[in-house]
CSV table of C-alpha atoms in Angstrom, one decimal:
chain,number,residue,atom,x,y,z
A,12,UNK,CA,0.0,0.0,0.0
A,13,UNK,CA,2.5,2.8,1.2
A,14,UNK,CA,4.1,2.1,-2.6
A,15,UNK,CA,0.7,2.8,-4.4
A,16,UNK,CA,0.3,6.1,-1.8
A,17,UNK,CA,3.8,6.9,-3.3
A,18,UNK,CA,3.2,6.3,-6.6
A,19,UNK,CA,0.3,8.8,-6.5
A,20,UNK,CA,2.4,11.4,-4.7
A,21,UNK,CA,4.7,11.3,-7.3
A,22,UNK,CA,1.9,11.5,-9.9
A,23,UNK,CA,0.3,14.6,-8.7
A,24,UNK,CA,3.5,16.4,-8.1
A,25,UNK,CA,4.3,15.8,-11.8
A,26,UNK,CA,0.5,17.0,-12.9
A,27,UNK,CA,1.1,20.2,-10.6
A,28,UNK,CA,4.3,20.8,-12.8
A,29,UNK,CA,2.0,22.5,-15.4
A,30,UNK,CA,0.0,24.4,-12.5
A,31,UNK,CA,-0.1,26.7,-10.1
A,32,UNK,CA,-0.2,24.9,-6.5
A,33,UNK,CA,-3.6,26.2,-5.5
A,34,UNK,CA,-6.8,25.2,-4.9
A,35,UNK,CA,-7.7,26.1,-8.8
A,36,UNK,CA,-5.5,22.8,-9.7
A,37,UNK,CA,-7.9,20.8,-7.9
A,38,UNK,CA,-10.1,20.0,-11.4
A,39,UNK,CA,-6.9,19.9,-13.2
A,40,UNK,CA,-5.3,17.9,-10.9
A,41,UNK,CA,-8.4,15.1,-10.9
A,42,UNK,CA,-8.1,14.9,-14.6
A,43,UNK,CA,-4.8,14.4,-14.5
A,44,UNK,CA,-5.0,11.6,-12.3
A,45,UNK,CA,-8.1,10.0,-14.1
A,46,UNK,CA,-6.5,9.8,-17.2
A,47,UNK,CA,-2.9,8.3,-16.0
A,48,UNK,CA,-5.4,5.4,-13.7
A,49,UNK,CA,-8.9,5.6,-14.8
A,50,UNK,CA,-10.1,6.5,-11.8
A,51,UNK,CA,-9.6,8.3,-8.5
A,52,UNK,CA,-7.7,6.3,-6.2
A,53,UNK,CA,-8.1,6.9,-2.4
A,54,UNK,CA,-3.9,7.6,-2.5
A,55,UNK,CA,-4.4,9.9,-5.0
A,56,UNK,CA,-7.2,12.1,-3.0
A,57,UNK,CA,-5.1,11.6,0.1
A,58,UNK,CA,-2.3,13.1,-2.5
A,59,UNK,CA,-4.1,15.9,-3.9
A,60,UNK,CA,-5.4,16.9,-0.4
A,61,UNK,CA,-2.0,17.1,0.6
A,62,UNK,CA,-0.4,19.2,-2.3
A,63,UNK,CA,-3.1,21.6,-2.3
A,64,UNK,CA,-3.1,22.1,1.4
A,65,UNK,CA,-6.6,21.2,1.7
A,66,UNK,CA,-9.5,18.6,3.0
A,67,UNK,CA,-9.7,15.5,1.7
A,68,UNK,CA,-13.3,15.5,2.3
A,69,UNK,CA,-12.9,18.8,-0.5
A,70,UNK,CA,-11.2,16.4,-3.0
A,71,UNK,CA,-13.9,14.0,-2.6
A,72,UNK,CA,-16.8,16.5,-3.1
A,73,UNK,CA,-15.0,17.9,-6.2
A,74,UNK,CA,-14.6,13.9,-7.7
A,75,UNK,CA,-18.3,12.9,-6.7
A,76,UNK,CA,-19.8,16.5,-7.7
A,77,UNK,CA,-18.8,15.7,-11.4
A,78,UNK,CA,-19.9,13.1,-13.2
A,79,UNK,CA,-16.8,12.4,-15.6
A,80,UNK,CA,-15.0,11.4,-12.2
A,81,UNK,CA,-14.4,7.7,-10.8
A,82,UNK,CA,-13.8,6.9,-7.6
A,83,UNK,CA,-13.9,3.3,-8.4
A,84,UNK,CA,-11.8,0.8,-10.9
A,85,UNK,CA,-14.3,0.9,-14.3
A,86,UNK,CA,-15.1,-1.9,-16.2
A,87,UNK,CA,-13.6,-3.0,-19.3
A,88,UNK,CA,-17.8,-2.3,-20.7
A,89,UNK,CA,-18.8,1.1,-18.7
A,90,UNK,CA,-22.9,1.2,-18.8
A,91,UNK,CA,-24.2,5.1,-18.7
A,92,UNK,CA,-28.1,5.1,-17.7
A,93,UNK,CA,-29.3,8.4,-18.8
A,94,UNK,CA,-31.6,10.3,-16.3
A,95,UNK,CA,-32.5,13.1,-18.2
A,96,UNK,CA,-35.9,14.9,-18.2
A,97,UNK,CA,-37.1,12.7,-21.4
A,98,UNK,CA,-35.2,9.1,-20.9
A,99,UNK,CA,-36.8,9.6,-17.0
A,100,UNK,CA,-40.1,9.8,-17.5
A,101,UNK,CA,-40.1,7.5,-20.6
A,102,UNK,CA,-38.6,4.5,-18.6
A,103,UNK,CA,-35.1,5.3,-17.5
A,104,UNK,CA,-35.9,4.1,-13.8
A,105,UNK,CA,-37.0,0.6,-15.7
A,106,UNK,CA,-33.6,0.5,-18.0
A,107,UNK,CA,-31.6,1.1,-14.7
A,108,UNK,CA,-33.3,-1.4,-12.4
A,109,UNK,CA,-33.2,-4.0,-14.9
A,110,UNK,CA,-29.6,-3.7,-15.6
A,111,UNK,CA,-28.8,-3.5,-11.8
A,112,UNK,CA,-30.7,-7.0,-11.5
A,113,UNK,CA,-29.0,-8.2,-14.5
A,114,UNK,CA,-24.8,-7.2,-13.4
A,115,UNK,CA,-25.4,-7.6,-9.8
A,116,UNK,CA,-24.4,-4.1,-9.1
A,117,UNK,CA,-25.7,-0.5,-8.1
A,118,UNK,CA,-24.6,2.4,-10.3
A,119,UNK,CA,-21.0,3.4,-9.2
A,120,UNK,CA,-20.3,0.1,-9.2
A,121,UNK,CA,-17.9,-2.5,-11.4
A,122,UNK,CA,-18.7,-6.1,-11.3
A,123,UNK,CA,-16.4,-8.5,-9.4
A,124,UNK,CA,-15.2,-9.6,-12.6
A,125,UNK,CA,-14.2,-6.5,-13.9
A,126,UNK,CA,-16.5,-6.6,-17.1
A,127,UNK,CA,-18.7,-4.0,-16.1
A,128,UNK,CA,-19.4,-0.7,-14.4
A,129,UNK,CA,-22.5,1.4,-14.3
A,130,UNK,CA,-23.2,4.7,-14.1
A,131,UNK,CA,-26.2,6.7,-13.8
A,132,UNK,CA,-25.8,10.0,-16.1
A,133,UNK,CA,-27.6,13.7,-15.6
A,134,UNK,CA,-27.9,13.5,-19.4
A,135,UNK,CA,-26.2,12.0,-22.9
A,136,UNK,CA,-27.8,14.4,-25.3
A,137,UNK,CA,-30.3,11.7,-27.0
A,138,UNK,CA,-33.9,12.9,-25.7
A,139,UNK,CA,-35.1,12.2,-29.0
A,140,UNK,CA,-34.0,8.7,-28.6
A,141,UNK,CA,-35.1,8.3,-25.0
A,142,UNK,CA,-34.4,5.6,-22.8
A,143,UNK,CA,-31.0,5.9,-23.6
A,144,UNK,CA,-27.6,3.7,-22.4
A,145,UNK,CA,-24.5,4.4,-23.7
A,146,UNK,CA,-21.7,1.3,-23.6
A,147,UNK,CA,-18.3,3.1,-24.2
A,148,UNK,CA,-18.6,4.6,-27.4
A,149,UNK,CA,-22.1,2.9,-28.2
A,150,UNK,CA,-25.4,4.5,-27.4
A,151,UNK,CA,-28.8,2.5,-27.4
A,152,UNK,CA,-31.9,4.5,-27.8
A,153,UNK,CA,-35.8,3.7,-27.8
A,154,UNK,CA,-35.0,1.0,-25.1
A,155,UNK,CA,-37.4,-1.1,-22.7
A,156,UNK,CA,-36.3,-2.9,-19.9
A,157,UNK,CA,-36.4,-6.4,-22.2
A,158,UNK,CA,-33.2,-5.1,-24.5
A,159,UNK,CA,-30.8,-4.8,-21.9
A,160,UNK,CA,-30.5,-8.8,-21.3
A,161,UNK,CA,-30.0,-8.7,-25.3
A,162,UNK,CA,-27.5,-5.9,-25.4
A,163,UNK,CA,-25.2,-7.1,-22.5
A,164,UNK,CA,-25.4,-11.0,-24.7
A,165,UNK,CA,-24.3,-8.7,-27.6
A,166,UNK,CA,-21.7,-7.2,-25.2
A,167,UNK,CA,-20.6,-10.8,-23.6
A,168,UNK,CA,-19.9,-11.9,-27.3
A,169,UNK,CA,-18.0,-9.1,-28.9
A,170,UNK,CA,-15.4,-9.5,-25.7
């Protein structure tokens, strides 16, 4: 562990490099990180809170305020439920409780074997195709609750 927590020291020091060392790094700083790990590791809060002089409670609201932030390890398949105005009230609730059933995990979540993550979304731009998912670079539109079990087979087999 204390060579992870090192690792993520040295990681932010080199992000703040480009930066001034002040709280105004603290969105830089995240993106930084998330784009070297994929996520936000606890070491690397601990490691931001500590360069910037600052809570770590304050790192974590920053992470979990914006939804482009990961706190946890993501799946090799990241699921995005979109909650929008229009995919809500025309089933997104449905899409996301079937697909919770189905992986065996709540949004925020990757499965234990690392296939999947899921992630419930303010909005993915597609109300005219609402419900929407989005599966990496993939989005499904005009969904009901009985296509998810066929687009994570169709997942399952292009792996």
């Amino acid at each position: 562990m204390a060579q992870l927590h090192f690792d993520a020291v040295e990681m932010v020091q080199k992000a703040l490099e480009n930066l001034d060392n002040d709280r105004g790094a603290l969105i830089p700083l995240l993106q930084s990180v998330q784009a070297e790990l994929g996520y936000i590791s606890p070491q690397a809060v601990s490691a931001i809170a500590d360069a910037l002089g600052v809570a770590e409670s304050h790192v974590y609201g920053a992470a979990t305020f914006y939804s482009e932030f990961h706190l946890n390890i993501p799946g090799q398949n990241c699921i995005k439920v979109c909650m929008g105005t229009s995919c809500y009230l025309s089933g997104g609730p449905s899409i996301l409780e079937r697909l919770t059933r189905s992986l065996g995990i709540k949004p925020g979540q990757t499965s234990r074997d690392g296939k999947f993550s899921l992630e419930r979304v303010a909005c993915l731009g597609c109300c005219s195709r609402s419900p929407v998912i989005q599966v990496n670079d993939l989005v499904y539109g005009n969904l009901s609750p009985s296509d998810v079990d066929q687009i994570l087979t169709e997942i399952e087999e292009r792996a």
